[in-house]
mmCIF file of C-alpha atoms and ligand atoms in Angstrom:
data_model
loop_
_atom_site.group_PDB
_atom_site.id
_atom_site.type_symbol
_atom_site.label_atom_id
_atom_site.label_comp_id
_atom_site.label_asym_id
_atom_site.label_seq_id
_atom_site.Cartn_x
_atom_site.Cartn_y
_atom_site.Cartn_z
ATOM 1 C CA MET A 137 0.000 0.000 0.000
ATOM 2 C CA LYS A 138 1.315 3.397 -0.931
ATOM 3 C CA GLN A 139 -0.704 5.256 1.666
ATOM 4 C CA ILE A 140 -1.151 5.185 5.398
ATOM 5 C CA ARG A 141 -4.742 4.663 6.373
ATOM 6 C CA PHE A 142 -6.351 5.936 9.527
ATOM 7 C CA LEU A 143 -9.699 6.978 10.863
ATOM 8 C CA SER A 144 -11.653 9.361 8.757
ATOM 9 C CA LEU A 145 -12.800 12.709 9.958
ATOM 10 C CA THR A 146 -14.314 13.461 6.621
ATOM 11 C CA LEU A 147 -17.521 15.387 6.925
ATOM 12 C CA LEU A 148 -19.769 14.932 3.983
ATOM 13 C CA GLY A 149 -21.411 17.991 2.614
ATOM 14 C CA ALA A 150 -24.377 18.397 0.343
ATOM 15 C CA ALA A 151 -24.567 21.640 -1.579
ATOM 16 C CA PHE A 152 -23.621 24.609 0.573
ATOM 17 C CA ILE A 153 -23.481 22.856 3.950
ATOM 18 C CA PHE A 154 -19.715 23.153 4.249
ATOM 19 C CA GLY A 155 -19.794 26.613 5.830
ATOM 20 C CA GLY A 156 -22.294 25.475 8.409
ATOM 21 C CA CYS A 157 -20.514 22.395 9.624
ATOM 22 C CA ASN A 158 -16.828 22.676 9.820
ATOM 23 C CA GLN A 159 -15.315 25.732 8.273
ATOM 24 C CA GLY A 160 -12.400 27.063 10.194
ATOM 25 C CA ALA A 161 -12.022 23.890 12.201
ATOM 26 C CA LYS A 162 -8.408 22.806 12.368
ATOM 27 C CA ASN A 163 -7.134 19.343 11.582
ATOM 28 C CA LYS A 164 -10.341 18.196 9.967
ATOM 29 C CA SER A 165 -10.756 17.048 6.437
ATOM 30 C CA MET A 166 -13.942 17.741 4.574
ATOM 31 C CA ILE A 167 -15.734 18.037 1.283
ATOM 32 C CA GLN A 168 -17.985 20.800 0.044
ATOM 33 C CA LYS A 169 -20.145 20.230 -3.027
ATOM 34 C CA GLU A 170 -21.848 23.071 -4.843
ATOM 35 C CA LEU A 171 -23.844 23.397 -8.009
ATOM 36 C CA ILE A 172 -22.042 25.690 -10.441
ATOM 37 C CA GLY A 173 -24.139 25.355 -13.609
ATOM 38 C CA THR A 174 -25.772 23.011 -16.076
ATOM 39 C CA TYR A 175 -24.357 21.654 -19.307
ATOM 40 C CA LYS A 176 -26.503 19.894 -21.899
ATOM 41 C CA GLY A 177 -29.238 19.549 -19.265
ATOM 42 C CA LYS A 178 -26.962 17.998 -16.632
ATOM 43 C CA GLU A 179 -25.952 19.541 -13.343
ATOM 44 C CA VAL A 180 -22.327 20.456 -12.952
ATOM 45 C CA TYR A 181 -20.835 20.551 -9.470
ATOM 46 C CA GLN A 182 -17.647 21.780 -7.936
ATOM 47 C CA MET A 183 -16.240 19.752 -5.068
ATOM 48 C CA THR A 184 -13.780 21.317 -2.666
ATOM 49 C CA LEU A 185 -11.699 18.760 -0.797
ATOM 50 C CA LYS A 186 -9.718 19.867 2.229
ATOM 51 C CA ASN A 187 -7.256 17.527 3.897
ATOM 52 C CA LYS A 188 -6.094 17.600 7.510
ATOM 53 C CA SER A 189 -3.115 19.736 6.571
ATOM 54 C CA GLY A 190 -5.617 22.381 5.479
ATOM 55 C CA ASN A 191 -4.687 22.124 1.809
ATOM 56 C CA VAL A 192 -7.408 22.267 -0.773
ATOM 57 C CA ILE A 193 -8.068 20.772 -4.188
ATOM 58 C CA ARG A 194 -11.132 21.319 -6.338
ATOM 59 C CA LEU A 195 -12.751 18.902 -8.745
ATOM 60 C CA THR A 196 -15.700 19.087 -11.068
ATOM 61 C CA ASN A 197 -17.841 16.460 -12.740
ATOM 62 C CA PHE A 198 -17.538 18.318 -16.074
ATOM 63 C CA GLY A 199 -14.850 16.115 -17.620
ATOM 64 C CA ALA A 200 -14.073 14.664 -14.153
ATOM 65 C CA ARG A 201 -11.528 17.453 -13.803
ATOM 66 C CA ILE A 202 -9.036 18.707 -11.284
ATOM 67 C CA THR A 203 -9.472 22.491 -11.357
ATOM 68 C CA TRP A 204 -7.424 23.674 -8.386
ATOM 69 C CA ILE A 205 -4.519 22.373 -6.272
ATOM 70 C CA GLU A 206 -3.553 24.725 -3.491
ATOM 71 C CA VAL A 207 -0.323 23.701 -1.814
ATOM 72 C CA PRO A 208 2.281 25.520 0.299
ATOM 73 C CA ASP A 209 5.709 26.717 -0.762
ATOM 74 C CA LYS A 210 8.762 26.269 1.466
ATOM 75 C CA ASN A 211 7.623 29.246 3.593
ATOM 76 C CA GLY A 212 4.144 27.842 4.018
ATOM 77 C CA ALA A 213 2.496 30.246 1.557
ATOM 78 C CA ARG A 214 -0.263 28.452 -0.301
ATOM 79 C CA GLU A 215 -0.879 28.910 -3.985
ATOM 80 C CA ASN A 216 -2.854 27.103 -6.653
ATOM 81 C CA VAL A 217 -0.560 25.214 -9.053
ATOM 82 C CA ALA A 218 -3.149 23.759 -11.475
ATOM 83 C CA PHE A 219 -4.636 25.393 -14.561
ATOM 84 C CA GLY A 220 -8.335 26.163 -14.554
ATOM 85 C CA PHE A 221 -10.920 28.900 -14.779
ATOM 86 C CA ASP A 222 -12.701 31.021 -12.201
ATOM 87 C CA THR A 223 -16.114 30.812 -13.830
ATOM 88 C CA PHE A 224 -18.343 28.023 -15.094
ATOM 89 C CA ASP A 225 -18.546 29.688 -18.498
ATOM 90 C CA GLY A 226 -14.775 30.051 -18.603
ATOM 91 C CA MET A 227 -14.406 26.336 -17.974
ATOM 92 C CA ILE A 228 -17.008 25.240 -20.521
ATOM 93 C CA LYS A 229 -15.619 27.468 -23.268
ATOM 94 C CA GLY A 230 -11.984 27.349 -22.218
ATOM 95 C CA ASP A 231 -9.267 24.848 -23.007
ATOM 96 C CA PRO A 232 -10.899 21.447 -23.484
ATOM 97 C CA TYR A 233 -8.297 19.484 -21.540
ATOM 98 C CA PHE A 234 -7.139 21.459 -18.490
ATOM 99 C CA GLY A 235 -7.285 18.977 -15.607
ATOM 100 C CA ALA A 236 -9.675 16.670 -17.457
ATOM 101 C CA VAL A 237 -9.879 12.921 -17.630
ATOM 102 C CA VAL A 238 -9.133 12.036 -21.229
ATOM 103 C CA GLY A 239 -10.496 8.972 -23.024
ATOM 104 C CA ARG A 240 -11.454 6.678 -24.603
ATOM 105 C CA TYR A 241 -8.039 6.990 -26.181
ATOM 106 C CA ALA A 242 -5.803 9.709 -24.773
ATOM 107 C CA ASN A 243 -3.219 11.013 -27.245
ATOM 108 C CA ARG A 244 -3.289 10.302 -30.966
ATOM 109 C CA ILE A 245 -4.558 7.560 -33.255
ATOM 110 C CA ALA A 246 -3.100 7.840 -36.748
ATOM 111 C CA ARG A 247 -5.652 8.969 -39.316
ATOM 112 C CA GLY A 248 -8.347 8.039 -36.793
ATOM 113 C CA LYS A 249 -8.274 4.412 -37.890
ATOM 114 C CA PHE A 250 -7.684 1.111 -36.174
ATOM 115 C CA SER A 251 -9.041 -2.410 -36.386
ATOM 116 C CA LEU A 252 -9.886 -5.162 -33.965
ATOM 117 C CA ASP A 253 -10.355 -8.754 -35.123
ATOM 118 C CA GLY A 254 -10.481 -7.568 -38.729
ATOM 119 C CA VAL A 255 -13.203 -4.977 -38.131
ATOM 120 C CA GLY A 256 -12.158 -1.439 -39.019
ATOM 121 C CA TYR A 257 -13.136 1.573 -36.918
ATOM 122 C CA SER A 258 -13.035 5.248 -37.941
ATOM 123 C CA LEU A 259 -12.756 8.126 -35.527
ATOM 124 C CA ALA A 260 -13.265 11.848 -35.997
ATOM 125 C CA LEU A 261 -10.104 13.662 -37.105
ATOM 126 C CA ASN A 262 -9.629 16.586 -34.742
ATOM 127 C CA ASN A 263 -5.854 17.070 -34.860
ATOM 128 C CA GLY A 264 -4.630 17.484 -38.421
ATOM 129 C CA PRO A 265 -4.857 14.070 -40.045
ATOM 130 C CA ASN A 266 -5.236 12.297 -36.684
ATOM 131 C CA SER A 267 -7.693 11.695 -33.867
ATOM 132 C CA LEU A 268 -6.704 13.240 -30.531
ATOM 133 C CA HIS A 269 -7.851 12.599 -26.961
ATOM 134 C CA GLY A 270 -10.939 10.502 -27.667
ATOM 135 C CA GLY A 271 -12.310 12.886 -30.297
ATOM 136 C CA PRO A 272 -14.164 16.187 -29.983
ATOM 137 C CA GLY A 273 -16.849 14.601 -27.799
ATOM 138 C CA GLY A 274 -14.410 12.660 -25.631
ATOM 139 C CA TRP A 275 -14.671 12.150 -21.894
ATOM 140 C CA HIS A 276 -13.186 15.579 -21.146
ATOM 141 C CA SER A 277 -16.354 17.131 -22.565
ATOM 142 C CA VAL A 278 -19.118 15.182 -20.844
ATOM 143 C CA VAL A 279 -20.828 15.540 -17.486
ATOM 144 C CA TRP A 280 -20.002 12.609 -15.217
ATOM 145 C CA GLU A 281 -22.019 11.258 -12.284
ATOM 146 C CA SER A 282 -20.406 12.166 -9.003
ATOM 147 C CA GLU A 283 -20.458 10.622 -5.572
ATOM 148 C CA ILE A 284 -18.807 11.719 -2.353
ATOM 149 C CA ILE A 285 -17.549 8.520 -0.755
ATOM 150 C CA LYS A 286 -18.899 8.351 2.769
ATOM 151 C CA ASN A 287 -16.703 7.026 5.556
ATOM 152 C CA ALA A 288 -13.561 7.080 3.450
ATOM 153 C CA GLU A 289 -10.305 7.712 5.305
ATOM 154 C CA PHE A 290 -9.665 10.869 3.312
ATOM 155 C CA PRO A 291 -11.787 13.196 1.211
ATOM 156 C CA THR A 292 -12.767 11.023 -1.734
ATOM 157 C CA VAL A 293 -14.934 11.653 -4.776
ATOM 158 C CA LYS A 294 -15.894 9.075 -7.377
ATOM 159 C CA PHE A 295 -16.875 10.120 -10.888
ATOM 160 C CA SER A 296 -18.544 7.615 -13.170
ATOM 161 C CA TYR A 297 -19.558 7.665 -16.803
ATOM 162 C CA LYS A 298 -21.195 5.200 -19.173
ATOM 163 C CA SER A 299 -19.693 5.574 -22.617
ATOM 164 C CA PRO A 300 -22.126 4.075 -25.127
ATOM 165 C CA ASP A 301 -21.200 1.610 -27.880
ATOM 166 C CA MET A 302 -19.695 3.503 -30.854
ATOM 167 C CA GLU A 303 -19.423 6.775 -28.935
ATOM 168 C CA GLU A 304 -16.897 8.832 -30.913
ATOM 169 C CA GLY A 305 -16.457 5.716 -33.077
ATOM 170 C CA TYR A 306 -15.205 3.319 -30.371
ATOM 171 C CA PRO A 307 -16.825 -0.108 -29.981
ATOM 172 C CA GLY A 308 -18.394 -1.365 -26.760
ATOM 173 C CA ASN A 309 -20.448 0.060 -23.946
ATOM 174 C CA MET A 310 -17.918 1.067 -21.364
ATOM 175 C CA ASN A 311 -18.316 1.834 -17.651
ATOM 176 C CA ILE A 312 -15.659 4.177 -16.346
ATOM 177 C CA GLU A 313 -14.971 5.083 -12.743
ATOM 178 C CA VAL A 314 -12.405 7.636 -11.713
ATOM 179 C CA THR A 315 -11.878 8.086 -7.979
ATOM 180 C CA TYR A 316 -9.920 10.992 -6.562
ATOM 181 C CA THR A 317 -8.599 10.821 -3.001
ATOM 182 C CA TRP A 318 -6.893 13.847 -1.412
ATOM 183 C CA ASN A 319 -4.938 12.394 1.466
ATOM 184 C CA ASP A 320 -3.026 13.985 4.316
ATOM 185 C CA LYS A 321 0.328 13.529 2.594
ATOM 186 C CA ASN A 322 -0.853 16.006 -0.044
ATOM 187 C CA GLU A 323 -1.254 13.226 -2.567
ATOM 188 C CA ILE A 324 -3.967 13.226 -5.189
ATOM 189 C CA VAL A 325 -4.549 9.524 -5.693
ATOM 190 C CA ILE A 326 -6.400 8.778 -8.924
ATOM 191 C CA ASP A 327 -7.889 5.311 -9.316
ATOM 192 C CA TYR A 328 -9.270 4.287 -12.664
ATOM 193 C CA ALA A 329 -11.555 1.290 -13.246
ATOM 194 C CA CYS A 330 -13.082 0.468 -16.638
ATOM 195 C CA THR A 331 -15.086 -2.391 -18.117
ATOM 196 C CA THR A 332 -16.544 -3.015 -21.558
ATOM 197 C CA ASP A 333 -19.112 -5.335 -23.130
ATOM 198 C CA LYS A 334 -17.231 -5.579 -26.461
ATOM 199 C CA LYS A 335 -13.580 -5.758 -27.336
ATOM 200 C CA THR A 336 -12.296 -2.188 -27.475
ATOM 201 C CA VAL A 337 -9.210 -0.028 -26.912
ATOM 202 C CA LEU A 338 -8.557 2.205 -23.926
ATOM 203 C CA ASN A 339 -5.966 4.772 -22.908
ATOM 204 C CA ILE A 340 -7.150 6.895 -19.995
ATOM 205 C CA THR A 341 -5.257 9.719 -18.344
ATOM 206 C CA ASN A 342 -5.567 12.975 -16.479
ATOM 207 C CA HIS A 343 -4.505 16.072 -18.377
ATOM 208 C CA ALA A 344 -3.730 18.523 -15.549
ATOM 209 C CA TYR A 345 -1.352 21.380 -16.338
ATOM 210 C CA PHE A 346 1.024 22.355 -13.540
ATOM 211 C CA ASN A 347 3.135 25.395 -12.790
ATOM 212 C CA LEU A 348 4.822 25.123 -9.401
ATOM 213 C CA HIS A 349 5.377 28.905 -9.232
ATOM 214 C CA GLY A 350 1.579 29.060 -9.159
ATOM 215 C CA ALA A 351 -0.677 28.731 -12.188
ATOM 216 C CA GLY A 352 -0.368 31.826 -14.355
ATOM 217 C CA ASN A 353 2.977 32.918 -12.853
ATOM 218 C CA GLY A 354 5.376 32.828 -15.800
ATOM 219 C CA ASN A 355 6.739 29.826 -17.657
ATOM 220 C CA ILE A 356 7.934 26.407 -16.528
ATOM 221 C CA LEU A 357 11.294 26.392 -18.306
ATOM 222 C CA ASP A 358 13.094 26.637 -14.954
ATOM 223 C CA HIS A 359 11.305 23.620 -13.480
ATOM 224 C CA GLN A 360 13.716 20.760 -12.803
ATOM 225 C CA LEU A 361 12.401 17.540 -14.232
ATOM 226 C CA VAL A 362 13.268 13.917 -13.641
ATOM 227 C CA ILE A 363 11.639 11.125 -15.633
ATOM 228 C CA LYS A 364 12.737 7.611 -14.827
ATOM 229 C CA ALA A 365 12.660 6.517 -18.440
ATOM 230 C CA SER A 366 15.579 5.089 -20.417
ATOM 231 C CA GLY A 367 13.641 5.343 -23.652
ATOM 232 C CA PHE A 368 11.060 7.496 -25.368
ATOM 233 C CA VAL A 369 8.664 7.211 -28.300
ATOM 234 C CA PRO A 370 9.847 9.254 -31.317
ATOM 235 C CA VAL A 371 7.115 10.690 -33.512
ATOM 236 C CA ASP A 372 6.667 11.986 -37.052
ATOM 237 C CA SER A 373 5.744 15.571 -37.859
ATOM 238 C CA THR A 374 2.072 14.861 -36.973
ATOM 239 C CA LEU A 375 3.125 13.459 -33.587
ATOM 240 C CA ILE A 376 2.372 9.845 -34.510
ATOM 241 C CA PRO A 377 4.937 7.276 -33.290
ATOM 242 C CA THR A 378 7.369 6.045 -35.898
ATOM 243 C CA GLY A 379 7.453 2.696 -34.115
ATOM 244 C CA GLU A 380 10.948 3.192 -32.761
ATOM 245 C CA ILE A 381 11.690 3.213 -29.026
ATOM 246 C CA ARG A 382 14.776 5.414 -28.796
ATOM 247 C CA PRO A 383 17.206 5.360 -25.872
ATOM 248 C CA VAL A 384 17.292 8.764 -24.157
ATOM 249 C CA ALA A 385 21.022 8.501 -23.413
ATOM 250 C CA GLY A 386 22.948 11.309 -25.045
ATOM 251 C CA THR A 387 19.785 13.134 -26.179
ATOM 252 C CA PRO A 388 17.855 16.158 -24.847
ATOM 253 C CA PHE A 389 15.274 13.593 -23.720
ATOM 254 C CA ASP A 390 17.499 12.210 -20.984
ATOM 255 C CA PHE A 391 15.757 13.272 -17.780
ATOM 256 C CA THR A 392 17.003 10.276 -15.799
ATOM 257 C CA THR A 393 18.962 12.908 -13.851
ATOM 258 C CA PRO A 394 17.517 16.391 -13.167
ATOM 259 C CA HIS A 395 17.486 18.919 -15.988
ATOM 260 C CA THR A 396 15.432 22.045 -16.324
ATOM 261 C CA VAL A 397 12.727 21.892 -18.953
ATOM 262 C CA GLY A 398 14.338 24.787 -20.801
ATOM 263 C CA GLU A 399 17.958 23.651 -20.722
ATOM 264 C CA ARG A 400 17.995 21.731 -24.005
ATOM 265 C CA ILE A 401 14.606 22.593 -25.469
ATOM 266 C CA ALA A 402 16.019 24.799 -28.251
ATOM 267 C CA GLU A 403 18.535 22.201 -29.437
ATOM 268 C CA ASN A 404 18.484 21.292 -33.084
ATOM 269 C CA TYR A 405 17.191 17.776 -32.477
ATOM 270 C CA ASP A 406 14.631 16.157 -34.788
ATOM 271 C CA GLN A 407 12.163 15.253 -32.052
ATOM 272 C CA LEU A 408 12.204 18.702 -30.471
ATOM 273 C CA ILE A 409 11.451 20.142 -33.888
ATOM 274 C CA TYR A 410 8.534 17.775 -34.575
ATOM 275 C CA GLY A 411 7.130 18.251 -31.072
ATOM 276 C CA LYS A 412 7.672 22.031 -31.123
ATOM 277 C CA GLY A 413 9.377 21.261 -27.839
ATOM 278 C CA TYR A 414 8.652 18.293 -25.599
ATOM 279 C CA ASP A 415 5.396 16.534 -26.449
ATOM 280 C CA HIS A 416 6.422 12.898 -26.198
ATOM 281 C CA THR A 417 5.747 9.671 -24.403
ATOM 282 C CA PHE A 418 8.541 8.443 -22.186
ATOM 283 C CA VAL A 419 8.801 4.686 -21.635
ATOM 284 C CA LEU A 420 8.896 4.337 -17.869
ATOM 285 C CA ASP A 421 11.499 2.044 -16.357
ATOM 286 C CA ASN A 422 9.012 1.275 -13.554
ATOM 287 C CA LYS A 423 11.845 0.229 -11.257
ATOM 288 C CA GLU A 424 11.389 2.803 -8.497
ATOM 289 C CA GLU A 425 8.366 4.100 -6.615
ATOM 290 C CA VAL A 426 8.519 7.576 -8.138
ATOM 291 C CA ASP A 427 8.363 7.666 -11.934
ATOM 292 C CA ALA A 428 8.782 11.395 -12.469
ATOM 293 C CA SER A 429 9.299 14.530 -10.419
ATOM 294 C CA VAL A 430 9.236 18.267 -10.956
ATOM 295 C CA TYR A 431 11.020 20.667 -8.625
ATOM 296 C CA GLU A 432 10.777 24.447 -8.699
ATOM 297 C CA PRO A 433 13.599 25.886 -6.612
ATOM 298 C CA VAL A 434 12.189 29.375 -5.910
ATOM 299 C CA SER A 435 9.068 28.104 -4.151
ATOM 300 C CA GLY A 436 10.705 24.837 -3.142
ATOM 301 C CA ARG A 437 7.630 22.981 -4.395
ATOM 302 C CA LEU A 438 8.155 19.407 -5.517
ATOM 303 C CA MET A 439 5.640 17.285 -7.375
ATOM 304 C CA GLU A 440 6.201 13.549 -7.704
ATOM 305 C CA VAL A 441 4.316 11.303 -10.078
ATOM 306 C CA ILE A 442 3.760 7.640 -9.305
ATOM 307 C CA SER A 443 2.078 5.413 -11.824
ATOM 308 C CA ASP A 444 1.609 1.782 -12.741
ATOM 309 C CA GLN A 445 1.338 2.624 -16.437
ATOM 310 C CA PRO A 446 3.978 1.912 -19.109
ATOM 311 C CA GLY A 447 4.396 5.535 -20.173
ATOM 312 C CA VAL A 448 4.067 9.184 -19.388
ATOM 313 C CA GLN A 449 3.444 11.917 -21.940
ATOM 314 C CA PHE A 450 5.539 14.937 -21.076
ATOM 315 C CA TYR A 451 4.043 18.015 -22.724
ATOM 316 C CA CYS A 452 5.392 21.448 -21.882
ATOM 317 C CA GLY A 453 2.617 23.734 -23.094
ATOM 318 C CA ASN A 454 3.972 24.366 -26.582
ATOM 319 C CA PHE A 455 0.472 25.189 -27.823
ATOM 320 C CA LEU A 456 -0.391 27.660 -25.064
ATOM 321 C CA ASP A 457 -0.459 31.191 -26.437
ATOM 322 C CA GLY A 458 -1.874 33.437 -23.739
ATOM 323 C CA SER A 459 -5.376 33.421 -25.227
ATOM 324 C CA LYS A 460 -6.838 31.371 -22.338
ATOM 325 C CA ILE A 461 -7.385 33.562 -19.307
ATOM 326 C CA GLY A 462 -7.347 31.384 -16.228
ATOM 327 C CA HIS A 463 -7.655 31.666 -12.452
ATOM 328 C CA GLY A 464 -7.256 35.185 -11.161
ATOM 329 C CA GLY A 465 -7.502 36.670 -14.670
ATOM 330 C CA LYS A 466 -4.020 35.423 -15.539
ATOM 331 C CA PRO A 467 -3.285 34.410 -19.139
ATOM 332 C CA TYR A 468 -1.745 31.014 -19.681
ATOM 333 C CA ILE A 469 1.194 32.002 -21.847
ATOM 334 C CA TYR A 470 3.489 29.901 -24.059
ATOM 335 C CA ARG A 471 5.056 27.097 -22.024
ATOM 336 C CA SER A 472 3.545 28.280 -18.769
ATOM 337 C CA GLY A 473 2.331 24.826 -17.794
ATOM 338 C CA LEU A 474 3.529 21.260 -18.065
ATOM 339 C CA CYS A 475 1.648 17.979 -18.171
ATOM 340 C CA LEU A 476 2.762 14.545 -17.098
ATOM 341 C CA GLU A 477 -0.005 12.373 -18.501
ATOM 342 C CA THR A 478 0.416 8.797 -17.365
ATOM 343 C CA GLY A 479 -0.801 6.049 -19.652
ATOM 344 C CA HIS A 480 -0.042 4.027 -22.740
ATOM 345 C CA PHE A 481 1.794 5.072 -25.870
ATOM 346 C CA PRO A 482 0.109 7.020 -28.683
ATOM 347 C CA ASP A 483 -1.393 5.017 -31.533
ATOM 348 C CA SER A 484 -0.859 1.660 -29.818
ATOM 349 C CA PRO A 485 -3.844 0.066 -31.615
ATOM 350 C CA ASN A 486 -1.745 0.382 -34.807
ATOM 351 C CA HIS A 487 1.515 -0.796 -33.214
ATOM 352 C CA PRO A 488 1.230 -4.455 -32.227
ATOM 353 C CA ASP A 489 4.678 -4.319 -30.611
ATOM 354 C CA PHE A 490 3.638 -1.576 -28.147
ATOM 355 C CA PRO A 491 2.018 -2.649 -24.850
ATOM 356 C CA SER A 492 -1.557 -3.606 -25.639
ATOM 357 C CA THR A 493 -4.410 -1.166 -25.050
ATOM 358 C CA VAL A 494 -7.097 -3.742 -25.819
ATOM 359 C CA LEU A 495 -9.779 -4.273 -23.202
ATOM 360 C CA ASN A 496 -11.959 -7.382 -23.452
ATOM 361 C CA PRO A 497 -15.390 -8.073 -21.989
ATOM 362 C CA GLY A 498 -15.053 -9.689 -18.577
ATOM 363 C CA GLU A 499 -11.805 -7.821 -17.802
ATOM 364 C CA THR A 500 -11.528 -4.774 -15.548
ATOM 365 C CA PHE A 501 -8.870 -2.236 -16.386
ATOM 366 C CA LYS A 502 -7.508 -0.916 -13.102
ATOM 367 C CA SER A 503 -4.814 1.660 -12.739
ATOM 368 C CA GLN A 504 -3.555 4.195 -10.240
ATOM 369 C CA THR A 505 -1.659 7.465 -10.614
ATOM 370 C CA ILE A 506 -0.534 9.646 -7.724
ATOM 371 C CA TYR A 507 0.473 13.304 -7.853
ATOM 372 C CA ARG A 508 2.312 13.997 -4.594
ATOM 373 C CA PHE A 509 3.097 17.537 -3.453
ATOM 374 C CA SER A 510 5.762 18.555 -0.948
ATOM 375 C CA VAL A 511 8.594 21.063 -0.517
ATOM 376 C CA LYS A 512 12.341 20.718 -0.251
HETATM 377 C C1 GLA B 715 -1.394 16.474 -25.355
HETATM 378 C C2 GLA B 715 -0.848 16.428 -26.729
HETATM 379 C C3 GLA B 715 -0.432 17.790 -27.137
HETATM 380 C C4 GLA B 715 -1.607 18.730 -27.047
HETATM 381 C C5 GLA B 715 -2.172 18.714 -25.680
HETATM 382 C C6 GLA B 715 -3.431 19.511 -25.598
HETATM 383 O O1 GLA B 715 -0.445 16.601 -24.411
HETATM 384 O O2 GLA B 715 0.192 15.507 -26.872
HETATM 385 O O3 GLA B 715 0.061 17.762 -28.437
HETATM 386 O O4 GLA B 715 -2.573 18.330 -27.961
HETATM 387 O O5 GLA B 715 -2.450 17.408 -25.287
HETATM 388 O O6 GLA B 715 -3.317 20.774 -26.151
#
């Protein structure tokens, strides 16, 4: 077990009861749930989860998102480090992926085509010639059911969604559950569980953007990154894997020891040119507990990523351009956020030698990713 369990002091709140029950109380964890709008006839809620250390994250059932992660710096000053929007409208019309759960197939499928048992499937093309992040109507864009888990050790919210057969072109009715736990070690523990009634493909992730200076406070080029990956997945100019797994040794993709994001990003290296920077899956060694970490020396904030998945997509906000105005009215400028999206490799359904992303009826896909926050 990666977490210490002890008695819960979680107080469960229906809409607006938070203030009445426990606000201001020290050393108590709690959840507040409030209605923030409706989307396509479904109610959208914001959940505020406070752990015993007094740190707060916010979630919403629109795209099963993380919208806020407020954690201290080395002097104890708290700041939100996750991208998101202050208003419901901002979120609905804003960047489709900030903090969202992405599926049915996170990342790209070449030309939106794959086949299973000789049957071909066609997906919407929403990224040049390719299909990206489950298509335009993917799981980031739907309203999920939400449930506050009573009597859990820590504030815990479960989102669930039933993805119908052929939704966005993918076969099989799928049941998806994503459970977020905000524990007292300042870990966001994300548990995924998925089943299907027909053979299908699945690559699920969370697409949070982080800036450890605080979201909206400049770029992330000074963040020191470690990824425990001896290899990465080179791509073509449309960001589809070439099929090669390339050793990172001797390349600007070697983050097995700490390097800042910006240190080698401007090098004349084919993959940095195709990716317009880093936008690649790293093949995790999976030999140590922590698979990746990001350290920002000014605040002293450290984020560690722990996953049971074969890969992590490191994307450094190359497509951010300042047009999205986020929390506190701050624009999210070029390379002002980074993502570490745990999961499988892009386009695996068309690469039989990559780890399989097939899910069969009768199987349950289970996976866990942890984002752990601390200072050093
Ligand atoms: C992923 C992709 C990027 C980009 C972002 C969303 O990380 O790999 O190319 O599409 O999502 O903007």
